[in-house]
C-alpha cells in the first residue's frame, strides 16, 4: 500500500502523463503542489489541480505554482484566474498567484488587471500589478516608448 511519502516522491520525479493525471486525484495538498512544480505534469492534470482546495495557504501556493507552470495551457490559466478572483473577492490574498498571472502573455492584461479591483487587493498589490503589466506590455512592443 503506497504511503503519502510514496505519492510525494512520484509527484516530484514522475514523467509519465497518465501516472501524473492519476496523482492529481489524490487527497494530499503537498502532492498537488509537487505536481504543479513538476515540469512534466500535463495540462489535463494541471486543469484538475486548478479546482483543488484544501486551506488558504495551501490553495494560494498551489495557484501560484499553476500560474508559473510552463505547461499551463490558456484553459488552465483561466481556471487559475477565476480561482484567484474568487479568493480575492472573499478577502483572501493570493498575491503571488496574481503576480505570476500578470507575467503570462496567454492572458490579456485587462483580464489580470481586473484582479486589482477586487475586495482582497491591497494598494500595494495594485501598484505591483500595474508595474508588472506595464513591463509586460512594453516588452511585447519593443519599438514603443
PDB file of C-alpha atoms in Angstrom:
ATOM      1  CA  UNK A   1       0.000   0.000   0.000  1.00  0.00           C
ATOM      2  CA  UNK A   2       1.577   3.323  -1.050  1.00  0.00           C
ATOM      3  CA  UNK A   3       2.136   5.945   1.638  1.00  0.00           C
ATOM      4  CA  UNK A   4       1.729   9.716   1.260  1.00  0.00           C
ATOM      5  CA  UNK A   5       5.541   9.896   1.021  1.00  0.00           C
ATOM      6  CA  UNK A   6       5.410   7.485  -1.940  1.00  0.00           C
ATOM      7  CA  UNK A   7       2.870   9.715  -3.691  1.00  0.00           C
ATOM      8  CA  UNK A   8       5.030  12.770  -3.000  1.00  0.00           C
ATOM      9  CA  UNK A   9       8.154  11.098  -4.404  1.00  0.00           C
ATOM     10  CA  UNK A  10       6.266  10.126  -7.560  1.00  0.00           C
ATOM     11  CA  UNK A  11       4.824  13.623  -7.953  1.00  0.00           C
ATOM     12  CA  UNK A  12       8.341  15.093  -7.852  1.00  0.00           C
ATOM     13  CA  UNK A  13      10.045  12.658 -10.236  1.00  0.00           C
ATOM     14  CA  UNK A  14       7.452  11.032 -12.496  1.00  0.00           C
ATOM     15  CA  UNK A  15       7.409  11.886 -16.201  1.00  0.00           C
ATOM     16  CA  UNK A  16       4.547   9.659 -17.389  1.00  0.00           C
ATOM     17  CA  UNK A  17       1.408  11.718 -18.139  1.00  0.00           C
ATOM     18  CA  UNK A  18      -1.191   9.082 -17.182  1.00  0.00           C
ATOM     19  CA  UNK A  19       0.521   8.472 -13.830  1.00  0.00           C
ATOM     20  CA  UNK A  20       0.682  12.209 -13.153  1.00  0.00           C
ATOM     21  CA  UNK A  21      -3.007  12.609 -14.067  1.00  0.00           C
ATOM     22  CA  UNK A  22      -3.909   9.853 -11.575  1.00  0.00           C
ATOM     23  CA  UNK A  23      -1.791  11.527  -8.890  1.00  0.00           C
ATOM     24  CA  UNK A  24      -3.762  14.761  -9.360  1.00  0.00           C
ATOM     25  CA  UNK A  25      -6.769  12.943  -7.886  1.00  0.00           C
ATOM     26  CA  UNK A  26      -5.013  12.075  -4.612  1.00  0.00           C
ATOM     27  CA  UNK A  27      -6.193  13.879  -1.441  1.00  0.00           C
ATOM     28  CA  UNK A  28      -2.847  15.374  -0.354  1.00  0.00           C
ATOM     29  CA  UNK A  29      -2.215  19.100  -0.966  1.00  0.00           C
ATOM     30  CA  UNK A  30       1.569  18.616  -0.726  1.00  0.00           C
ATOM     31  CA  UNK A  31       1.313  16.151  -3.629  1.00  0.00           C
ATOM     32  CA  UNK A  32      -0.762  18.666  -5.632  1.00  0.00           C
ATOM     33  CA  UNK A  33       1.959  21.270  -5.084  1.00  0.00           C
ATOM     34  CA  UNK A  34       4.689  18.824  -6.132  1.00  0.00           C
ATOM     35  CA  UNK A  35       2.719  18.032  -9.287  1.00  0.00           C
ATOM     36  CA  UNK A  36       2.296  21.737 -10.023  1.00  0.00           C
ATOM     37  CA  UNK A  37       6.079  22.143  -9.685  1.00  0.00           C
ATOM     38  CA  UNK A  38       6.873  19.120 -11.895  1.00  0.00           C
ATOM     39  CA  UNK A  39       7.505  20.409 -15.447  1.00  0.00           C
ATOM     40  CA  UNK A  40       6.270  17.092 -16.878  1.00  0.00           C
ATOM     41  CA  UNK A  41       2.766  17.351 -15.425  1.00  0.00           C
ATOM     42  CA  UNK A  42       0.375  17.500 -18.399  1.00  0.00           C
ATOM     43  CA  UNK A  43      -2.217  20.263 -18.854  1.00  0.00           C
ATOM     44  CA  UNK A  44      -5.100  17.867 -18.079  1.00  0.00           C
ATOM     45  CA  UNK A  45      -3.684  17.224 -14.608  1.00  0.00           C
ATOM     46  CA  UNK A  46      -2.955  20.926 -14.122  1.00  0.00           C
ATOM     47  CA  UNK A  47      -6.573  21.700 -15.057  1.00  0.00           C
ATOM     48  CA  UNK A  48      -7.787  19.270 -12.416  1.00  0.00           C
ATOM     49  CA  UNK A  49      -5.477  20.841  -9.841  1.00  0.00           C
ATOM     50  CA  UNK A  50      -6.836  24.324 -10.597  1.00  0.00           C
ATOM     51  CA  UNK A  51     -10.059  23.338  -8.819  1.00  0.00           C
ATOM     52  CA  UNK A  52      -8.424  21.504  -5.880  1.00  0.00           C
ATOM     53  CA  UNK A  53      -8.963  23.142  -2.484  1.00  0.00           C
ATOM     54  CA  UNK A  54      -7.557  22.493   0.991  1.00  0.00           C
ATOM     55  CA  UNK A  55      -6.698  25.588   3.059  1.00  0.00           C
ATOM     56  CA  UNK A  56      -5.954  29.227   2.274  1.00  0.00           C
ATOM     57  CA  UNK A  57      -2.171  28.834   2.469  1.00  0.00           C
ATOM     58  CA  UNK A  58      -2.047  25.564   0.501  1.00  0.00           C
ATOM     59  CA  UNK A  59      -4.530  26.819  -2.095  1.00  0.00           C
ATOM     60  CA  UNK A  60      -2.643  30.070  -2.648  1.00  0.00           C
ATOM     61  CA  UNK A  61       0.666  28.253  -3.090  1.00  0.00           C
ATOM     62  CA  UNK A  62      -0.918  25.763  -5.493  1.00  0.00           C
ATOM     63  CA  UNK A  63      -2.439  28.574  -7.566  1.00  0.00           C
ATOM     64  CA  UNK A  64       0.942  30.323  -7.752  1.00  0.00           C
ATOM     65  CA  UNK A  65       2.654  27.136  -8.886  1.00  0.00           C
ATOM     66  CA  UNK A  66      -0.018  26.537 -11.524  1.00  0.00           C
ATOM     67  CA  UNK A  67       0.286  30.124 -12.777  1.00  0.00           C
ATOM     68  CA  UNK A  68       4.075  29.663 -13.087  1.00  0.00           C
ATOM     69  CA  UNK A  69       3.959  26.189 -14.665  1.00  0.00           C
ATOM     70  CA  UNK A  70       5.422  26.210 -18.192  1.00  0.00           C
ATOM     71  CA  UNK A  71       2.828  23.660 -19.347  1.00  0.00           C
ATOM     72  CA  UNK A  72      -0.200  25.599 -18.148  1.00  0.00           C
ATOM     73  CA  UNK A  73      -2.488  25.994 -21.125  1.00  0.00           C
ATOM     74  CA  UNK A  74      -4.708  29.051 -21.575  1.00  0.00           C
ATOM     75  CA  UNK A  75      -7.577  26.981 -20.149  1.00  0.00           C
ATOM     76  CA  UNK A  76      -5.545  26.170 -17.028  1.00  0.00           C
ATOM     77  CA  UNK A  77      -4.539  29.813 -16.641  1.00  0.00           C
ATOM     78  CA  UNK A  78      -8.154  30.947 -16.959  1.00  0.00           C
ATOM     79  CA  UNK A  79      -9.117  28.423 -14.273  1.00  0.00           C
ATOM     80  CA  UNK A  80      -6.392  29.816 -12.035  1.00  0.00           C
ATOM     81  CA  UNK A  81      -7.522  33.365 -12.847  1.00  0.00           C
ATOM     82  CA  UNK A  82     -11.090  32.505 -11.823  1.00  0.00           C
ATOM     83  CA  UNK A  83      -9.939  30.806  -8.614  1.00  0.00           C
ATOM     84  CA  UNK A  84      -7.709  33.752  -7.713  1.00  0.00           C
ATOM     85  CA  UNK A  85     -10.542  36.204  -8.427  1.00  0.00           C
ATOM     86  CA  UNK A  86     -12.875  34.222  -6.155  1.00  0.00           C
ATOM     87  CA  UNK A  87     -10.295  34.209  -3.358  1.00  0.00           C
ATOM     88  CA  UNK A  88      -9.685  37.953  -3.680  1.00  0.00           C
ATOM     89  CA  UNK A  89     -13.420  38.570  -3.701  1.00  0.00           C
ATOM     90  CA  UNK A  90     -13.668  36.613  -0.432  1.00  0.00           C
ATOM     91  CA  UNK A  91     -10.966  38.839   1.080  1.00  0.00           C
ATOM     92  CA  UNK A  92      -8.094  36.351   0.790  1.00  0.00           C
ATOM     93  CA  UNK A  93      -4.688  37.408  -0.500  1.00  0.00           C
ATOM     94  CA  UNK A  94      -3.302  35.105  -3.215  1.00  0.00           C
ATOM     95  CA  UNK A  95      -0.895  37.882  -4.220  1.00  0.00           C
ATOM     96  CA  UNK A  96       1.934  35.663  -5.513  1.00  0.00           C
ATOM     97  CA  UNK A  97      -0.522  33.944  -7.872  1.00  0.00           C
ATOM     98  CA  UNK A  98      -1.829  37.338  -9.066  1.00  0.00           C
ATOM     99  CA  UNK A  99       1.690  38.476  -9.951  1.00  0.00           C
ATOM    100  CA  UNK A 100       2.515  35.140 -11.610  1.00  0.00           C
ATOM    101  CA  UNK A 101      -0.612  35.530 -13.756  1.00  0.00           C
ATOM    102  CA  UNK A 102       0.496  39.070 -14.656  1.00  0.00           C
ATOM    103  CA  UNK A 103       3.586  37.576 -16.257  1.00  0.00           C
ATOM    104  CA  UNK A 104       1.667  35.199 -18.503  1.00  0.00           C
ATOM    105  CA  UNK A 105       1.255  36.536 -22.062  1.00  0.00           C
ATOM    106  CA  UNK A 106      -1.500  33.970 -22.708  1.00  0.00           C
ATOM    107  CA  UNK A 107      -3.814  36.157 -20.622  1.00  0.00           C
ATOM    108  CA  UNK A 108      -4.950  39.604 -21.668  1.00  0.00           C
ATOM    109  CA  UNK A 109      -3.550  42.371 -19.478  1.00  0.00           C
ATOM    110  CA  UNK A 110      -7.078  43.655 -18.833  1.00  0.00           C
ATOM    111  CA  UNK A 111      -8.200  40.260 -17.511  1.00  0.00           C
ATOM    112  CA  UNK A 112      -5.390  40.257 -14.991  1.00  0.00           C
ATOM    113  CA  UNK A 113      -5.657  43.978 -14.157  1.00  0.00           C
ATOM    114  CA  UNK A 114      -9.274  43.347 -13.062  1.00  0.00           C
ATOM    115  CA  UNK A 115      -7.906  41.319 -10.129  1.00  0.00           C
ATOM    116  CA  UNK A 116      -6.658  44.576  -8.610  1.00  0.00           C
ATOM    117  CA  UNK A 117     -10.236  45.860  -8.329  1.00  0.00           C
ATOM    118  CA  UNK A 118     -11.442  43.018  -6.116  1.00  0.00           C
ATOM    119  CA  UNK A 119     -12.006  43.276  -2.369  1.00  0.00           C
ATOM    120  CA  UNK A 120      -8.846  41.471  -1.234  1.00  0.00           C
ATOM    121  CA  UNK A 121      -6.484  43.514  -3.418  1.00  0.00           C
ATOM    122  CA  UNK A 122      -4.337  45.936  -1.433  1.00  0.00           C
ATOM    123  CA  UNK A 123      -2.989  49.230  -2.733  1.00  0.00           C
ATOM    124  CA  UNK A 124       0.473  47.640  -2.783  1.00  0.00           C
ATOM    125  CA  UNK A 125      -0.778  44.731  -4.903  1.00  0.00           C
ATOM    126  CA  UNK A 126      -2.455  47.147  -7.329  1.00  0.00           C
ATOM    127  CA  UNK A 127       0.813  49.074  -7.616  1.00  0.00           C
ATOM    128  CA  UNK A 128       2.857  45.904  -8.269  1.00  0.00           C
ATOM    129  CA  UNK A 129       0.256  44.585 -10.683  1.00  0.00           C
ATOM    130  CA  UNK A 130       0.355  47.821 -12.650  1.00  0.00           C
ATOM    131  CA  UNK A 131       4.175  47.710 -12.794  1.00  0.00           C
ATOM    132  CA  UNK A 132       4.251  44.054 -13.924  1.00  0.00           C
ATOM    133  CA  UNK A 133       1.601  44.548 -16.579  1.00  0.00           C
ATOM    134  CA  UNK A 134       3.205  47.754 -17.856  1.00  0.00           C
ATOM    135  CA  UNK A 135       6.577  45.988 -18.111  1.00  0.00           C
ATOM    136  CA  UNK A 136       4.938  43.076 -19.931  1.00  0.00           C
ATOM    137  CA  UNK A 137       3.238  45.395 -22.423  1.00  0.00           C
ATOM    138  CA  UNK A 138       6.463  47.337 -23.003  1.00  0.00           C
ATOM    139  CA  UNK A 139       8.431  44.111 -23.526  1.00  0.00           C
ATOM    140  CA  UNK A 140       5.887  42.965 -26.108  1.00  0.00           C
ATOM    141  CA  UNK A 141       6.203  46.277 -28.004  1.00  0.00           C
ATOM    142  CA  UNK A 142       9.943  46.990 -28.108  1.00  0.00           C
ATOM    143  CA  UNK A 143       9.546  49.848 -30.621  1.00  0.00           C
ATOM    144  CA  UNK A 144       7.140  51.803 -28.356  1.00  0.00           C
ATOM    145  CA  UNK A 145       8.337  54.411 -25.916  1.00  0.00           C
TER     146      UNK A 145
END
